[in-house]
Amino acid sequence: MNIFQAIEQRRAVKHYQPNLNMTDEDFKTLMNSVLLSPTSYNIQHWRFVRVTERAQREKLKALAWGQAQVSDASELFVLCADVNAWNDRPERYVANSPKETQDMLLPMMHNFYNQKEQLQRDEAMRSCGMAAQTMMLAAKGLGYDSCPMVGFDHDKVAELIQLPKNHVIAMMMAIGYAEKEAYPRSGQLPLSDVLVENQF
Ligand SMILES: Cc1cc2nc3c(=O)[nH]c(=O)nc-3n(C[C@H](O)[C@H](O)[C@H](O)COP(=O)(O)O)c2cc1C
């Protein structure tokens, strides 16, 4: 499957064949692809909670208003982010760069995010958006379908997964084998409604 086929064929699939596992090899390929997603200053805010226990899946399903994909998909992730990642051992993000680059980037990054709480959170969410899209396209390339989700009680899910301080939940992601196709596309806006040239 080429990249354009994956983009075209990725749909939010709501019904999955239950009790089918993703192979370990596919899981590794999927996650190794996700880890290559771009982030500002290479901060990689994402933290993935892979929910493997049946009981935990059922609790999450109840907190997601019974959405079947939460329990039935082969994989279910709660895609979280560390909002403070910009300030947590940032030398990790440039570990393989030349020393001059590190010396330039690290203070620049600090000044960019320091005391800007809204920006710190925005950036964490942006990173998760990048990871989520990679995850869905990589899953499609491996022969799986996916469904991103925000339809759940965020506070209660945070409690259930013991979300650490300074972390946020961006979304859940179900990945598995489709049982039913996605509904027909519900109404894509024409390019003319969303593209402007040079300014609004
Ligand atoms: C951030 C985000 C949250 C979503 N939350 C849900 C959800 O809770 N439940 C659901 O069934 N679909 C959810 N969707 C799927 C969207 O409804 C779907 O992506 C959109 O209608 C476009 O359809 P398509 O992905 O099949 O092209 C979500 C999608 C995104 C990107």
PDB file of C-alpha atoms and ligand atoms in Angstrom:
ATOM      1  CA  MET A   1       0.000   0.000   0.000  1.00  0.00           C
ATOM      2  CA  ASN A   2       1.448   3.376  -0.910  1.00  0.00           C
ATOM      3  CA  ILE A   3       1.053   6.463   1.244  1.00  0.00           C
ATOM      4  CA  PHE A   4      -1.826   7.918  -0.789  1.00  0.00           C
ATOM      5  CA  GLN A   5      -3.787   4.671  -0.593  1.00  0.00           C
ATOM      6  CA  ALA A   6      -3.259   4.607   3.172  1.00  0.00           C
ATOM      7  CA  ILE A   7      -4.509   8.199   3.481  1.00  0.00           C
ATOM      8  CA  GLU A   8      -7.537   7.500   1.297  1.00  0.00           C
ATOM      9  CA  GLN A   9      -8.440   4.203   2.952  1.00  0.00           C
ATOM     10  CA  ARG A  10      -7.944   5.248   6.574  1.00  0.00           C
ATOM     11  CA  ARG A  11     -11.372   5.716   8.090  1.00  0.00           C
ATOM     12  CA  ALA A  12     -12.674   5.903  11.641  1.00  0.00           C
ATOM     13  CA  VAL A  13     -13.892   2.316  12.020  1.00  0.00           C
ATOM     14  CA  LYS A  14     -16.288   1.751  14.923  1.00  0.00           C
ATOM     15  CA  HIS A  15     -16.850  -2.014  14.809  1.00  0.00           C
ATOM     16  CA  TYR A  16     -14.030  -4.519  15.314  1.00  0.00           C
ATOM     17  CA  GLN A  17     -13.739  -8.281  15.353  1.00  0.00           C
ATOM     18  CA  PRO A  18     -13.287  -9.079  19.042  1.00  0.00           C
ATOM     19  CA  ASN A  19     -10.619 -11.395  20.459  1.00  0.00           C
ATOM     20  CA  LEU A  20      -8.110 -10.882  17.653  1.00  0.00           C
ATOM     21  CA  ASN A  21      -4.612  -9.842  18.674  1.00  0.00           C
ATOM     22  CA  MET A  22      -2.137  -7.704  16.829  1.00  0.00           C
ATOM     23  CA  THR A  23       1.053  -9.691  16.228  1.00  0.00           C
ATOM     24  CA  ASP A  24       4.109  -8.683  18.270  1.00  0.00           C
ATOM     25  CA  GLU A  25       5.950  -7.908  15.076  1.00  0.00           C
ATOM     26  CA  ASP A  26       3.192  -5.583  13.851  1.00  0.00           C
ATOM     27  CA  PHE A  27       3.069  -3.927  17.271  1.00  0.00           C
ATOM     28  CA  LYS A  28       6.792  -3.205  17.108  1.00  0.00           C
ATOM     29  CA  THR A  29       6.559  -1.901  13.551  1.00  0.00           C
ATOM     30  CA  LEU A  30       3.614   0.279  14.502  1.00  0.00           C
ATOM     31  CA  MET A  31       5.278   1.806  17.554  1.00  0.00           C
ATOM     32  CA  ASN A  32       8.656   2.251  15.871  1.00  0.00           C
ATOM     33  CA  SER A  33       6.869   4.194  13.134  1.00  0.00           C
ATOM     34  CA  VAL A  34       4.982   6.317  15.656  1.00  0.00           C
ATOM     35  CA  LEU A  35       8.218   7.233  17.417  1.00  0.00           C
ATOM     36  CA  LEU A  36       9.452   8.829  14.192  1.00  0.00           C
ATOM     37  CA  SER A  37       6.664  11.417  14.196  1.00  0.00           C
ATOM     38  CA  PRO A  38       7.812  15.033  14.211  1.00  0.00           C
ATOM     39  CA  THR A  39       7.657  17.276  17.301  1.00  0.00           C
ATOM     40  CA  SER A  40       8.755  20.798  18.038  1.00  0.00           C
ATOM     41  CA  TYR A  41      12.404  20.755  19.178  1.00  0.00           C
ATOM     42  CA  ASN A  42      12.099  16.955  19.045  1.00  0.00           C
ATOM     43  CA  ILE A  43      10.452  17.051  22.481  1.00  0.00           C
ATOM     44  CA  GLN A  44       8.364  13.888  21.922  1.00  0.00           C
ATOM     45  CA  HIS A  45       5.770  14.728  24.585  1.00  0.00           C
ATOM     46  CA  TRP A  46       3.743  11.581  23.889  1.00  0.00           C
ATOM     47  CA  ARG A  47       3.244   8.863  26.477  1.00  0.00           C
ATOM     48  CA  PHE A  48       1.211   5.825  25.429  1.00  0.00           C
ATOM     49  CA  VAL A  49      -0.887   3.764  27.770  1.00  0.00           C
ATOM     50  CA  ARG A  50      -1.424   0.403  26.057  1.00  0.00           C
ATOM     51  CA  VAL A  51      -4.473  -1.161  27.653  1.00  0.00           C
ATOM     52  CA  THR A  52      -4.120  -4.922  27.593  1.00  0.00           C
ATOM     53  CA  GLU A  53      -6.212  -6.039  30.573  1.00  0.00           C
ATOM     54  CA  ARG A  54      -9.791  -7.014  29.747  1.00  0.00           C
ATOM     55  CA  ALA A  55     -11.118  -5.564  32.980  1.00  0.00           C
ATOM     56  CA  GLN A  56      -9.411  -2.228  32.360  1.00  0.00           C
ATOM     57  CA  ARG A  57     -10.855  -2.167  28.832  1.00  0.00           C
ATOM     58  CA  GLU A  58     -14.346  -2.708  30.174  1.00  0.00           C
ATOM     59  CA  LYS A  59     -13.927   0.120  32.699  1.00  0.00           C
ATOM     60  CA  LEU A  60     -12.715   2.413  29.938  1.00  0.00           C
ATOM     61  CA  LYS A  61     -15.621   1.399  27.735  1.00  0.00           C
ATOM     62  CA  ALA A  62     -18.046   2.371  30.489  1.00  0.00           C
ATOM     63  CA  LEU A  63     -16.306   5.764  30.726  1.00  0.00           C
ATOM     64  CA  ALA A  64     -16.582   6.121  26.933  1.00  0.00           C
ATOM     65  CA  TRP A  65     -20.341   5.766  26.929  1.00  0.00           C
ATOM     66  CA  GLY A  66     -20.196   2.160  25.825  1.00  0.00           C
ATOM     67  CA  GLN A  67     -18.317   2.687  22.560  1.00  0.00           C
ATOM     68  CA  ALA A  68     -17.709  -0.874  21.373  1.00  0.00           C
ATOM     69  CA  GLN A  69     -14.328  -0.189  19.798  1.00  0.00           C
ATOM     70  CA  VAL A  70     -12.842   0.381  23.259  1.00  0.00           C
ATOM     71  CA  SER A  71     -13.357  -3.251  24.260  1.00  0.00           C
ATOM     72  CA  ASP A  72     -13.320  -4.999  20.875  1.00  0.00           C
ATOM     73  CA  ALA A  73     -10.328  -3.570  19.018  1.00  0.00           C
ATOM     74  CA  SER A  74      -7.072  -5.535  19.121  1.00  0.00           C
ATOM     75  CA  GLU A  75      -5.242  -2.574  20.632  1.00  0.00           C
ATOM     76  CA  LEU A  76      -6.456   0.320  22.714  1.00  0.00           C
ATOM     77  CA  PHE A  77      -4.180   3.199  23.644  1.00  0.00           C
ATOM     78  CA  VAL A  78      -4.780   6.194  25.821  1.00  0.00           C
ATOM     79  CA  LEU A  79      -2.588   8.728  24.110  1.00  0.00           C
ATOM     80  CA  CYS A  80      -1.229  11.057  26.794  1.00  0.00           C
ATOM     81  CA  ALA A  81       1.391  13.774  26.895  1.00  0.00           C
ATOM     82  CA  ASP A  82       3.824  15.168  29.414  1.00  0.00           C
ATOM     83  CA  VAL A  83       3.165  18.911  29.326  1.00  0.00           C
ATOM     84  CA  ASN A  84       6.442  19.488  31.157  1.00  0.00           C
ATOM     85  CA  ALA A  85       8.530  17.425  28.731  1.00  0.00           C
ATOM     86  CA  TRP A  86      10.141  20.605  27.360  1.00  0.00           C
ATOM     87  CA  ASN A  87      11.782  21.066  30.765  1.00  0.00           C
ATOM     88  CA  ASP A  88      12.528  17.456  31.693  1.00  0.00           C
ATOM     89  CA  ARG A  89      16.114  16.513  30.833  1.00  0.00           C
ATOM     90  CA  PRO A  90      15.893  18.287  27.473  1.00  0.00           C
ATOM     91  CA  GLU A  91      19.446  17.253  26.564  1.00  0.00           C
ATOM     92  CA  ARG A  92      17.875  13.902  25.589  1.00  0.00           C
ATOM     93  CA  TYR A  93      16.193  15.510  22.600  1.00  0.00           C
ATOM     94  CA  VAL A  94      19.462  16.640  21.055  1.00  0.00           C
ATOM     95  CA  ALA A  95      21.703  13.840  22.334  1.00  0.00           C
ATOM     96  CA  ASN A  96      22.979  12.970  18.861  1.00  0.00           C
ATOM     97  CA  SER A  97      23.452  16.542  17.670  1.00  0.00           C
ATOM     98  CA  PRO A  98      26.828  18.271  17.527  1.00  0.00           C
ATOM     99  CA  LYS A  99      27.740  20.183  20.706  1.00  0.00           C
ATOM    100  CA  GLU A 100      27.361  23.600  18.988  1.00  0.00           C
ATOM    101  CA  THR A 101      23.810  22.666  17.970  1.00  0.00           C
ATOM    102  CA  GLN A 102      22.981  21.536  21.497  1.00  0.00           C
ATOM    103  CA  ASP A 103      24.363  24.744  22.962  1.00  0.00           C
ATOM    104  CA  MET A 104      22.212  26.770  20.605  1.00  0.00           C
ATOM    105  CA  LEU A 105      18.979  24.765  20.777  1.00  0.00           C
ATOM    106  CA  LEU A 106      18.655  24.060  24.495  1.00  0.00           C
ATOM    107  CA  PRO A 107      18.497  27.702  25.693  1.00  0.00           C
ATOM    108  CA  MET A 108      16.336  28.568  22.690  1.00  0.00           C
ATOM    109  CA  MET A 109      13.845  25.860  23.622  1.00  0.00           C
ATOM    110  CA  HIS A 110      13.842  26.919  27.256  1.00  0.00           C
ATOM    111  CA  ASN A 111      13.091  30.543  26.394  1.00  0.00           C
ATOM    112  CA  PHE A 112      10.434  29.530  23.919  1.00  0.00           C
ATOM    113  CA  TYR A 113       8.348  27.553  26.450  1.00  0.00           C
ATOM    114  CA  ASN A 114       9.344  28.971  29.839  1.00  0.00           C
ATOM    115  CA  GLN A 115       6.349  30.406  31.766  1.00  0.00           C
ATOM    116  CA  LYS A 116       4.044  29.919  28.761  1.00  0.00           C
ATOM    117  CA  GLU A 117       1.603  27.383  30.103  1.00  0.00           C
ATOM    118  CA  GLN A 118      -0.889  27.586  27.269  1.00  0.00           C
ATOM    119  CA  LEU A 119       1.873  27.062  24.710  1.00  0.00           C
ATOM    120  CA  GLN A 120       3.313  24.139  26.704  1.00  0.00           C
ATOM    121  CA  ARG A 121      -0.066  22.419  26.643  1.00  0.00           C
ATOM    122  CA  ASP A 122      -0.717  23.283  22.996  1.00  0.00           C
ATOM    123  CA  GLU A 123       2.642  21.804  22.065  1.00  0.00           C
ATOM    124  CA  ALA A 124       1.957  18.597  23.976  1.00  0.00           C
ATOM    125  CA  MET A 125      -1.358  18.223  22.155  1.00  0.00           C
ATOM    126  CA  ARG A 126       0.243  19.005  18.797  1.00  0.00           C
ATOM    127  CA  SER A 127       2.809  16.261  19.387  1.00  0.00           C
ATOM    128  CA  CYS A 128       0.022  13.789  20.136  1.00  0.00           C
ATOM    129  CA  GLY A 129      -1.822  14.795  16.970  1.00  0.00           C
ATOM    130  CA  MET A 130       1.303  14.012  14.983  1.00  0.00           C
ATOM    131  CA  ALA A 131       1.732  10.662  16.711  1.00  0.00           C
ATOM    132  CA  ALA A 132      -1.928   9.785  16.248  1.00  0.00           C
ATOM    133  CA  GLN A 133      -1.873  10.376  12.512  1.00  0.00           C
ATOM    134  CA  THR A 134       1.302   8.333  12.111  1.00  0.00           C
ATOM    135  CA  MET A 135      -0.286   5.582  14.182  1.00  0.00           C
ATOM    136  CA  MET A 136      -3.431   5.475  12.046  1.00  0.00           C
ATOM    137  CA  LEU A 137      -1.554   5.493   8.739  1.00  0.00           C
ATOM    138  CA  ALA A 138       0.991   2.910   9.910  1.00  0.00           C
ATOM    139  CA  ALA A 139      -1.861   0.722  11.171  1.00  0.00           C
ATOM    140  CA  LYS A 140      -3.555   0.999   7.779  1.00  0.00           C
ATOM    141  CA  GLY A 141      -0.302   0.070   6.062  1.00  0.00           C
ATOM    142  CA  LEU A 142      -0.098  -3.034   8.249  1.00  0.00           C
ATOM    143  CA  GLY A 143      -3.681  -4.041   7.375  1.00  0.00           C
ATOM    144  CA  TYR A 144      -5.499  -2.744  10.464  1.00  0.00           C
ATOM    145  CA  ASP A 145      -8.179  -0.127  10.941  1.00  0.00           C
ATOM    146  CA  SER A 146      -8.330   2.512  13.631  1.00  0.00           C
ATOM    147  CA  CYS A 147     -10.542   4.957  15.485  1.00  0.00           C
ATOM    148  CA  PRO A 148      -9.345   8.068  17.318  1.00  0.00           C
ATOM    149  CA  MET A 149     -11.626   9.022  20.220  1.00  0.00           C
ATOM    150  CA  VAL A 150     -12.318  11.918  22.551  1.00  0.00           C
ATOM    151  CA  GLY A 151     -15.786  10.715  23.466  1.00  0.00           C
ATOM    152  CA  PHE A 152     -15.085   9.754  27.071  1.00  0.00           C
ATOM    153  CA  ASP A 153     -14.990  11.224  30.563  1.00  0.00           C
ATOM    154  CA  HIS A 154     -11.459  12.615  30.659  1.00  0.00           C
ATOM    155  CA  ASP A 155     -11.315  13.194  34.401  1.00  0.00           C
ATOM    156  CA  LYS A 156     -12.444   9.693  35.237  1.00  0.00           C
ATOM    157  CA  VAL A 157     -10.146   8.107  32.660  1.00  0.00           C
ATOM    158  CA  ALA A 158      -7.260  10.152  34.092  1.00  0.00           C
ATOM    159  CA  GLU A 159      -8.070   8.711  37.497  1.00  0.00           C
ATOM    160  CA  LEU A 160      -8.359   5.156  36.164  1.00  0.00           C
ATOM    161  CA  ILE A 161      -4.987   5.205  34.398  1.00  0.00           C
ATOM    162  CA  GLN A 162      -3.362   7.142  37.263  1.00  0.00           C
ATOM    163  CA  LEU A 163      -2.351   9.953  34.954  1.00  0.00           C
ATOM    164  CA  PRO A 164       0.729  11.599  36.472  1.00  0.00           C
ATOM    165  CA  LYS A 165       0.899  15.277  37.424  1.00  0.00           C
ATOM    166  CA  ASN A 166       1.668  17.599  34.502  1.00  0.00           C
ATOM    167  CA  HIS A 167       0.249  15.097  32.023  1.00  0.00           C
ATOM    168  CA  VAL A 168      -2.812  15.424  29.804  1.00  0.00           C
ATOM    169  CA  ILE A 169      -4.883  12.967  27.819  1.00  0.00           C
ATOM    170  CA  ALA A 170      -5.055  13.827  24.130  1.00  0.00           C
ATOM    171  CA  MET A 171      -7.290  11.006  22.909  1.00  0.00           C
ATOM    172  CA  MET A 172      -7.824   7.268  22.875  1.00  0.00           C
ATOM    173  CA  MET A 173      -6.928   5.181  19.851  1.00  0.00           C
ATOM    174  CA  ALA A 174      -8.471   1.842  18.928  1.00  0.00           C
ATOM    175  CA  ILE A 175      -6.704  -0.333  16.345  1.00  0.00           C
ATOM    176  CA  GLY A 176      -7.891  -3.667  15.065  1.00  0.00           C
ATOM    177  CA  TYR A 177      -9.589  -5.749  12.424  1.00  0.00           C
ATOM    178  CA  ALA A 178     -12.758  -4.171  11.070  1.00  0.00           C
ATOM    179  CA  GLU A 179     -15.983  -6.073  11.487  1.00  0.00           C
ATOM    180  CA  LYS A 180     -18.055  -3.469   9.674  1.00  0.00           C
ATOM    181  CA  GLU A 181     -16.855  -0.825   7.265  1.00  0.00           C
ATOM    182  CA  ALA A 182     -16.830   2.811   8.309  1.00  0.00           C
ATOM    183  CA  TYR A 183     -19.928   4.839   7.528  1.00  0.00           C
ATOM    184  CA  PRO A 184     -19.747   6.748   4.222  1.00  0.00           C
ATOM    185  CA  ARG A 185     -17.763   9.982   4.546  1.00  0.00           C
ATOM    186  CA  SER A 186     -20.087  12.400   6.262  1.00  0.00           C
ATOM    187  CA  GLY A 187     -19.258  15.665   4.508  1.00  0.00           C
ATOM    188  CA  GLN A 188     -15.767  16.761   3.586  1.00  0.00           C
ATOM    189  CA  LEU A 189     -15.501  20.547   3.149  1.00  0.00           C
ATOM    190  CA  PRO A 190     -14.414  21.666  -0.312  1.00  0.00           C
ATOM    191  CA  LEU A 191     -10.881  23.021  -0.560  1.00  0.00           C
ATOM    192  CA  SER A 192     -12.313  26.458  -1.401  1.00  0.00           C
ATOM    193  CA  ASP A 193     -13.872  26.632   2.114  1.00  0.00           C
ATOM    194  CA  VAL A 194     -10.623  25.985   3.926  1.00  0.00           C
ATOM    195  CA  LEU A 195      -7.815  27.407   1.787  1.00  0.00           C
ATOM    196  CA  VAL A 196      -6.963  31.082   1.611  1.00  0.00           C
ATOM    197  CA  GLU A 197      -4.004  32.687  -0.080  1.00  0.00           C
ATOM    198  CA  ASN A 198      -1.615  34.795   1.927  1.00  0.00           C
ATOM    199  CA  GLN A 199      -4.114  36.046   4.514  1.00  0.00           C
ATOM    200  CA  PHE A 200      -7.693  35.618   5.696  1.00  0.00           C
TER     201      PHE A 200
HETATM  202  C1  LIG B   1      -9.718  13.839  17.908  1.00  0.00           C
HETATM  203  C2  LIG B   1     -10.791  12.939  17.384  1.00  0.00           C
HETATM  204  C3  LIG B   1     -11.765  12.444  18.262  1.00  0.00           C
HETATM  205  C4  LIG B   1     -12.738  11.563  17.816  1.00  0.00           C
HETATM  206  N1  LIG B   1     -13.607  10.998  18.720  1.00  0.00           N
HETATM  207  C5  LIG B   1     -14.418  10.008  18.307  1.00  0.00           C
HETATM  208  C6  LIG B   1     -15.172   9.259  19.250  1.00  0.00           C
HETATM  209  O1  LIG B   1     -15.119   9.481  20.457  1.00  0.00           O
HETATM  210  N2  LIG B   1     -15.954   8.279  18.786  1.00  0.00           N
HETATM  211  C7  LIG B   1     -16.031   7.969  17.466  1.00  0.00           C
HETATM  212  O2  LIG B   1     -16.777   7.049  17.102  1.00  0.00           O
HETATM  213  N3  LIG B   1     -15.336   8.660  16.537  1.00  0.00           N
HETATM  214  C8  LIG B   1     -14.502   9.639  16.935  1.00  0.00           C
HETATM  215  N4  LIG B   1     -13.731  10.303  16.021  1.00  0.00           N
HETATM  216  C9  LIG B   1     -13.812   9.940  14.614  1.00  0.00           C
HETATM  217  C10 LIG B   1     -14.423  11.059  13.768  1.00  0.00           C
HETATM  218  O3  LIG B   1     -15.810  11.100  13.944  1.00  0.00           O
HETATM  219  C11 LIG B   1     -14.011  10.837  12.304  1.00  0.00           C
HETATM  220  O4  LIG B   1     -12.610  10.863  12.220  1.00  0.00           O
HETATM  221  C12 LIG B   1     -14.596  11.875  11.363  1.00  0.00           C
HETATM  222  O5  LIG B   1     -15.981  11.803  11.350  1.00  0.00           O
HETATM  223  C13 LIG B   1     -14.074  11.713   9.955  1.00  0.00           C
HETATM  224  O6  LIG B   1     -14.304  10.399   9.489  1.00  0.00           O
HETATM  225  P1  LIG B   1     -13.103   9.498   8.969  1.00  0.00           P
HETATM  226  O7  LIG B   1     -12.048   9.489  10.060  1.00  0.00           O
HETATM  227  O8  LIG B   1     -13.699   8.138   8.771  1.00  0.00           O
HETATM  228  O9  LIG B   1     -12.586  10.101   7.733  1.00  0.00           O
HETATM  229  C14 LIG B   1     -12.784  11.205  16.443  1.00  0.00           C
HETATM  230  C15 LIG B   1     -11.817  11.736  15.580  1.00  0.00           C
HETATM  231  C16 LIG B   1     -10.826  12.562  16.042  1.00  0.00           C
HETATM  232  C17 LIG B   1      -9.758  13.050  15.096  1.00  0.00           C
END
